[in-house]
C-alpha atoms as an extended CHARMM CRD file, in Angstrom:
* protein
*
       159  EXT
         1         1  MET       CA              0.3460000000       -0.2590000000        0.0380000000  PROA      1               0.0000000000
         2         2  ASP       CA              1.2870000000        3.8180000000       -1.0630000000  PROA      2               0.0000000000
         3         3  HSD       CA              1.3280000000        6.1940000000        2.2250000000  PROA      3               0.0000000000
         4         4  ARG       CA              2.6370000000        8.3440000000        0.6360000000  PROA      4               0.0000000000
         5         5  PRO       CA              1.3330000000       11.8220000000        1.1460000000  PROA      5               0.0000000000
         6         6  HSD       CA             -1.3170000000       13.7140000000       -2.6030000000  PROA      6               0.0000000000
         7         7  PRO       CA              0.5140000000       17.3060000000       -2.9160000000  PROA      7               0.0000000000
         8         8  GLU       CA             -3.0260000000       17.7690000000       -4.3640000000  PROA      8               0.0000000000
         9         9  HSD       CA             -4.1380000000       17.7150000000       -0.2800000000  PROA      9               0.0000000000
        10        10  PHE       CA             -1.5340000000       19.8130000000        1.4060000000  PROA      10              0.0000000000
        11        11  ARG       CA             -3.5560000000       23.3210000000        1.0300000000  PROA      11              0.0000000000
        12        12  ALA       CA             -6.0260000000       21.2310000000        2.4320000000  PROA      12              0.0000000000
        13        13  TRP       CA             -4.1740000000       19.6300000000        5.3070000000  PROA      13              0.0000000000
        14        14  LEU       CA             -2.2310000000       22.8880000000        5.7140000000  PROA      14              0.0000000000
        15        15  ASP       CA             -5.4450000000       25.5340000000        6.5440000000  PROA      15              0.0000000000
        16        16  ALA       CA             -6.4290000000       22.6310000000        8.6430000000  PROA      16              0.0000000000
        17        17  ALA       CA             -2.2270000000       23.8610000000       10.5090000000  PROA      17              0.0000000000
        18        18  ILE       CA             -3.6310000000       27.2240000000        9.6120000000  PROA      18              0.0000000000
        19        19  GLU       CA             -6.2990000000       27.5300000000       12.2350000000  PROA      19              0.0000000000
        20        20  GLN       CA             -5.5810000000       25.5980000000       14.9540000000  PROA      20              0.0000000000
        21        21  ALA       CA             -2.6480000000       28.8530000000       14.4420000000  PROA      21              0.0000000000
        22        22  GLU       CA             -5.1060000000       31.4700000000       14.5670000000  PROA      22              0.0000000000
        23        23  LYS       CA             -6.8330000000       29.9340000000       17.1670000000  PROA      23              0.0000000000
        24        24  SER       CA             -3.6260000000       30.0500000000       18.6950000000  PROA      24              0.0000000000
        25        25  TRP       CA             -3.1270000000       34.1120000000       18.2060000000  PROA      25              0.0000000000
        26        26  ARG       CA             -6.5450000000       34.5820000000       19.5860000000  PROA      26              0.0000000000
        27        27  GLU       CA             -6.0070000000       32.8160000000       22.6230000000  PROA      27              0.0000000000
        28        28  GLY       CA             -2.9340000000       35.8680000000       23.0420000000  PROA      28              0.0000000000
        29        29  GLY       CA             -0.2150000000       32.3340000000       21.9330000000  PROA      29              0.0000000000
        30        30  ILE       CA              2.4020000000       32.7060000000       19.3140000000  PROA      30              0.0000000000
        31        31  PRO       CA              0.3900000000       31.3800000000       16.0440000000  PROA      31              0.0000000000
        32        32  ILE       CA              1.9760000000       28.2070000000       14.8560000000  PROA      32              0.0000000000
        33        33  GLY       CA             -0.0140000000       25.6490000000       14.4220000000  PROA      33              0.0000000000
        34        34  SER       CA             -0.3420000000       21.3630000000       13.4040000000  PROA      34              0.0000000000
        35        35  VAL       CA             -1.8260000000       18.3700000000       12.6400000000  PROA      35              0.0000000000
        36        36  LEU       CA             -0.9840000000       14.8950000000       11.8630000000  PROA      36              0.0000000000
        37        37  VAL       CA             -2.5330000000       13.6830000000        8.6990000000  PROA      37              0.0000000000
        38        38  ASP       CA             -3.1950000000       10.0600000000        7.8500000000  PROA      38              0.0000000000
        39        39  PRO       CA             -2.9990000000       10.0430000000        3.6880000000  PROA      39              0.0000000000
        40        40  GLU       CA             -4.6530000000        6.9050000000        3.2150000000  PROA      40              0.0000000000
        41        41  GLY       CA             -7.6360000000        8.2880000000        5.4950000000  PROA      41              0.0000000000
        42        42  ASN       CA            -10.6410000000        9.6870000000        3.9370000000  PROA      42              0.0000000000
        43        43  ASP       CA            -10.8620000000        7.7900000000        0.4160000000  PROA      43              0.0000000000
        44        44  GLY       CA             -7.3300000000        8.8010000000       -0.0770000000  PROA      44              0.0000000000
        45        45  ARG       CA             -8.3560000000       12.5690000000        0.6180000000  PROA      45              0.0000000000
        46        46  GLY       CA             -5.8310000000       11.9960000000        4.0380000000  PROA      46              0.0000000000
        47        47  LEU       CA             -8.2190000000       12.6340000000        7.4780000000  PROA      47              0.0000000000
        48        48  VAL       CA             -6.9920000000       14.3000000000       10.3910000000  PROA      48              0.0000000000
        49        49  VAL       CA             -6.5260000000       11.9660000000       12.9580000000  PROA      49              0.0000000000
        50        50  SER       CA             -5.3210000000       14.4900000000       15.3570000000  PROA      50              0.0000000000
        51        51  ALA       CA             -4.4230000000       19.3410000000       15.7830000000  PROA      51              0.0000000000
        52        52  GLY       CA             -2.3490000000       21.0610000000       18.0660000000  PROA      52              0.0000000000
        53        53  HSD       CA             -1.9490000000       24.4190000000       18.5770000000  PROA      53              0.0000000000
        54        54  ASN       CA              1.5200000000       25.9280000000       20.5190000000  PROA      54              0.0000000000
        55        55  MET       CA              0.3320000000       25.9680000000       23.7050000000  PROA      55              0.0000000000
        56        56  ARG       CA              3.3170000000       27.3680000000       25.8220000000  PROA      56              0.0000000000
        57        57  VAL       CA              2.0400000000       30.9710000000       26.7980000000  PROA      57              0.0000000000
        58        58  GLN       CA             -1.0400000000       29.5610000000       27.6700000000  PROA      58              0.0000000000
        59        59  SER       CA             -0.2390000000       26.3460000000       30.3410000000  PROA      59              0.0000000000
        60        60  GLY       CA              3.1150000000       28.0120000000       31.3660000000  PROA      60              0.0000000000
        61        61  ASP       CA              4.5400000000       24.7320000000       29.9800000000  PROA      61              0.0000000000
        62        62  PRO       CA              8.2190000000       25.9710000000       27.9810000000  PROA      62              0.0000000000
        63        63  THR       CA              7.2400000000       22.0430000000       26.1850000000  PROA      63              0.0000000000
        64        64  ALA       CA              3.6850000000       23.0720000000       24.8340000000  PROA      64              0.0000000000
        65        65  HSD       CA              4.8780000000       23.3140000000       21.6170000000  PROA      65              0.0000000000
        66        66  ALA       CA              1.9040000000       23.1210000000       18.6940000000  PROA      66              0.0000000000
        67        67  GLU       CA              3.3970000000       19.6220000000       17.5960000000  PROA      67              0.0000000000
        68        68  VAL       CA              4.3790000000       18.6210000000       20.6740000000  PROA      68              0.0000000000
        69        69  VAL       CA              0.8490000000       18.9240000000       21.3690000000  PROA      69              0.0000000000
        70        70  CYS       CA             -0.8800000000       17.7780000000       18.3120000000  PROA      70              0.0000000000
        71        71  ILE       CA              1.2550000000       14.4560000000       18.8730000000  PROA      71              0.0000000000
        72        72  ARG       CA             -0.1580000000       14.2230000000       22.4660000000  PROA      72              0.0000000000
        73        73  ASN       CA             -3.2610000000       14.3500000000       21.4330000000  PROA      73              0.0000000000
        74        74  ALA       CA             -3.1960000000       11.9720000000       19.2960000000  PROA      74              0.0000000000
        75        75  GLY       CA             -2.6060000000        9.7660000000       21.9200000000  PROA      75              0.0000000000
        76        76  ARG       CA             -1.4420000000        5.7780000000       22.2610000000  PROA      76              0.0000000000
        77        77  ARG       CA             -1.0830000000        4.5030000000       18.4230000000  PROA      77              0.0000000000
        78        78  ARG       CA              0.9690000000        1.9460000000       16.0840000000  PROA      78              0.0000000000
        79        79  ASP       CA              0.2000000000        3.3910000000       13.1830000000  PROA      79              0.0000000000
        80        80  TRP       CA              3.0240000000        6.3710000000       13.3460000000  PROA      80              0.0000000000
        81        81  ASN       CA              4.7940000000        5.1920000000       10.5780000000  PROA      81              0.0000000000
        82        82  ARG       CA              2.4190000000        6.3710000000        7.6700000000  PROA      82              0.0000000000
        83        83  LEU       CA              1.0340000000        9.6930000000        9.4690000000  PROA      83              0.0000000000
        84        84  THR       CA              2.5440000000       13.2920000000        7.6060000000  PROA      84              0.0000000000
        85        85  LEU       CA              3.2190000000       16.2030000000       10.0610000000  PROA      85              0.0000000000
        86        86  VAL       CA              1.9980000000       19.2240000000        9.1210000000  PROA      86              0.0000000000
        87        87  SER       CA              2.8510000000       21.9960000000       10.4130000000  PROA      87              0.0000000000
        88        88  THR       CA              2.4370000000       25.7880000000        9.6730000000  PROA      88              0.0000000000
        89        89  LEU       CA              6.4870000000       26.0800000000       11.1340000000  PROA      89              0.0000000000
        90        90  SER       CA              9.6520000000       24.8730000000       10.5500000000  PROA      90              0.0000000000
        91        91  PRO       CA             10.0450000000       22.5860000000       13.3190000000  PROA      91              0.0000000000
        92        92  CYS       CA             12.4440000000       22.9480000000       16.2030000000  PROA      92              0.0000000000
        93        93  PRO       CA             14.9440000000       21.1180000000       17.4440000000  PROA      93              0.0000000000
        94        94  MET       CA             12.0890000000       19.3980000000       20.2650000000  PROA      94              0.0000000000
        95        95  CYS       CA              9.7410000000       19.3910000000       17.4640000000  PROA      95              0.0000000000
        96        96  SER       CA             11.8710000000       17.2420000000       15.1700000000  PROA      96              0.0000000000
        97        97  GLY       CA             13.5850000000       15.0330000000       17.6400000000  PROA      97              0.0000000000
        98        98  THR       CA             10.1940000000       14.2630000000       18.5520000000  PROA      98              0.0000000000
        99        99  SER       CA              8.8470000000       13.5610000000       14.6700000000  PROA      99              0.0000000000
       100       100  ILE       CA             12.1020000000       10.8870000000       15.1810000000  PROA      100             0.0000000000
       101       101  LEU       CA             11.0100000000        9.1110000000       17.6540000000  PROA      101             0.0000000000
       102       102  PHE       CA              7.7960000000        8.1040000000       16.7690000000  PROA      102             0.0000000000
       103       103  LYS       CA              9.0280000000        7.2320000000       13.6520000000  PROA      103             0.0000000000
       104       104  ILE       CA              6.6180000000       10.0650000000       11.3120000000  PROA      104             0.0000000000
       105       105  PRO       CA              7.8750000000        9.5180000000        7.9960000000  PROA      105             0.0000000000
       106       106  ARG       CA              7.8320000000       12.9500000000        6.2250000000  PROA      106             0.0000000000
       107       107  VAL       CA              6.7080000000       16.7160000000        7.7930000000  PROA      107             0.0000000000
       108       108  ILE       CA              4.9500000000       19.4400000000        5.7090000000  PROA      108             0.0000000000
       109       109  VAL       CA              5.9300000000       22.5080000000        6.7050000000  PROA      109             0.0000000000
       110       110  GLY       CA              3.8540000000       25.6910000000        5.9250000000  PROA      110             0.0000000000
       111       111  GLU       CA              7.5030000000       28.3140000000        5.4920000000  PROA      111             0.0000000000
       112       112  SER       CA             10.7940000000       28.0550000000        6.9910000000  PROA      112             0.0000000000
       113       113  GLN       CA             11.6840000000       31.7440000000        6.0150000000  PROA      113             0.0000000000
       114       114  ASN       CA             10.2550000000       33.2990000000        9.3880000000  PROA      114             0.0000000000
       115       115  PHE       CA             12.1420000000       30.6550000000       11.6070000000  PROA      115             0.0000000000
       116       116  TYR       CA             14.5380000000       27.5530000000        9.8090000000  PROA      116             0.0000000000
       117       117  GLY       CA             14.5840000000       24.8850000000       12.4550000000  PROA      117             0.0000000000
       118       118  GLY       CA             14.9480000000       20.9790000000       12.1070000000  PROA      118             0.0000000000
       119       119  GLU       CA             14.6020000000       20.2880000000        8.5770000000  PROA      119             0.0000000000
       120       120  ASP       CA             18.1540000000       18.9750000000        8.4290000000  PROA      120             0.0000000000
       121       121  LEU       CA             17.7090000000       17.2270000000       11.7800000000  PROA      121             0.0000000000
       122       122  LEU       CA             14.6720000000       15.2500000000        9.8150000000  PROA      122             0.0000000000
       123       123  ARG       CA             16.3920000000       15.6140000000        7.2820000000  PROA      123             0.0000000000
       124       124  GLU       CA             19.7670000000       12.5070000000        8.0160000000  PROA      124             0.0000000000
       125       125  ASN       CA             17.2220000000       10.8430000000       10.1760000000  PROA      125             0.0000000000
       126       126  GLY       CA             15.6150000000        9.8730000000        6.7790000000  PROA      126             0.0000000000
       127       127  VAL       CA             12.2730000000       11.3900000000        7.2270000000  PROA      127             0.0000000000
       128       128  GLU       CA             11.2880000000       13.5070000000        3.8110000000  PROA      128             0.0000000000
       129       129  VAL       CA             10.5930000000       17.9210000000        4.8840000000  PROA      129             0.0000000000
       130       130  VAL       CA              8.3590000000       19.1530000000        2.4820000000  PROA      130             0.0000000000
       131       131  CYS       CA              8.5990000000       23.0890000000        2.7670000000  PROA      131             0.0000000000
       132       132  LEU       CA              5.8690000000       24.6670000000        0.8200000000  PROA      132             0.0000000000
       133       133  ASN       CA              7.3030000000       27.9630000000        1.9610000000  PROA      133             0.0000000000
       134       134  ASP       CA              3.1860000000       29.7620000000        2.2420000000  PROA      134             0.0000000000
       135       135  ALA       CA              2.5580000000       32.7480000000        1.6460000000  PROA      135             0.0000000000
       136       136  GLU       CA             -0.1910000000       32.6220000000        4.2240000000  PROA      136             0.0000000000
       137       137  CYS       CA              2.2120000000       30.4910000000        7.3000000000  PROA      137             0.0000000000
       138       138  ILE       CA              5.4630000000       33.8500000000        6.3870000000  PROA      138             0.0000000000
       139       139  GLU       CA              2.9260000000       36.7800000000        6.3000000000  PROA      139             0.0000000000
       140       140  MET       CA              1.0850000000       35.5340000000        9.7670000000  PROA      140             0.0000000000
       141       141  MET       CA              4.8400000000       34.4220000000       11.7450000000  PROA      141             0.0000000000
       142       142  GLY       CA              5.8440000000       37.5260000000       10.2340000000  PROA      142             0.0000000000
       143       143  ASP       CA              4.0660000000       40.1940000000       11.8280000000  PROA      143             0.0000000000
       144       144  PHE       CA              3.9040000000       38.4680000000       14.5960000000  PROA      144             0.0000000000
       145       145  ILE       CA              7.3610000000       38.7750000000       15.1340000000  PROA      145             0.0000000000
       146       146  ALA       CA              6.9730000000       41.9830000000       14.5170000000  PROA      146             0.0000000000
       147       147  ASN       CA              4.9080000000       42.9460000000       16.7750000000  PROA      147             0.0000000000
       148       148  ASN       CA              5.9960000000       40.4420000000       20.0770000000  PROA      148             0.0000000000
       149       149  SER       CA              9.8030000000       40.0050000000       19.4600000000  PROA      149             0.0000000000
       150       150  ASP       CA             10.1040000000       39.3670000000       23.5300000000  PROA      150             0.0000000000
       151       151  LEU       CA              6.9390000000       37.1060000000       22.9530000000  PROA      151             0.0000000000
       152       152  TRP       CA              9.0470000000       35.4370000000       20.2990000000  PROA      152             0.0000000000
       153       153  HSD       CA             12.6620000000       35.4720000000       20.6490000000  PROA      153             0.0000000000
       154       154  GLU       CA             11.6480000000       34.2700000000       24.9150000000  PROA      154             0.0000000000
       155       155  ASP       CA             10.2310000000       30.5680000000       23.0370000000  PROA      155             0.0000000000
       156       156  ILE       CA             13.2200000000       29.8380000000       20.7160000000  PROA      156             0.0000000000
       157       157  GLY       CA             15.3080000000       31.1280000000       23.5000000000  PROA      157             0.0000000000
       158       158  LEU       CA             16.8190000000       33.0710000000       22.0490000000  PROA      158             0.0000000000
       159       159  GLU       CA             16.4130000000       35.2380000000       25.5980000000  PROA      159             0.0000000000
């Protein structure tokens, strides 16, 4: 069975992650969202099995990045190796490591212009990385960083 994602469905998956990012922003958090998709579900269009958004500010948990929250929300599973992680922003080394730990074979990145995280780490560990450089993701994160630089620097460990 072919578990590779179908590029024509990437937009819908990214839109689901963007919804999560917008939810975090509305809550006063950092606008990063993520979804886990079973590419074979929903008649081959992909089925979102879990979603999460950055909750670091809201929860006070420094590990509550969107991708980690999404993976936590997925619960106990045995099918990690057929899922696709979609994130609005390039995953940081912690989130990349979590993906590697659970053997998630591919990560779709909304954008990596505002932040280039652990994409090289993912690739070095055999993970397929697809960066879409989506204009909406670039603008959303760019606006956030421009207006919240202290919070952004805190989130990525610069201050």
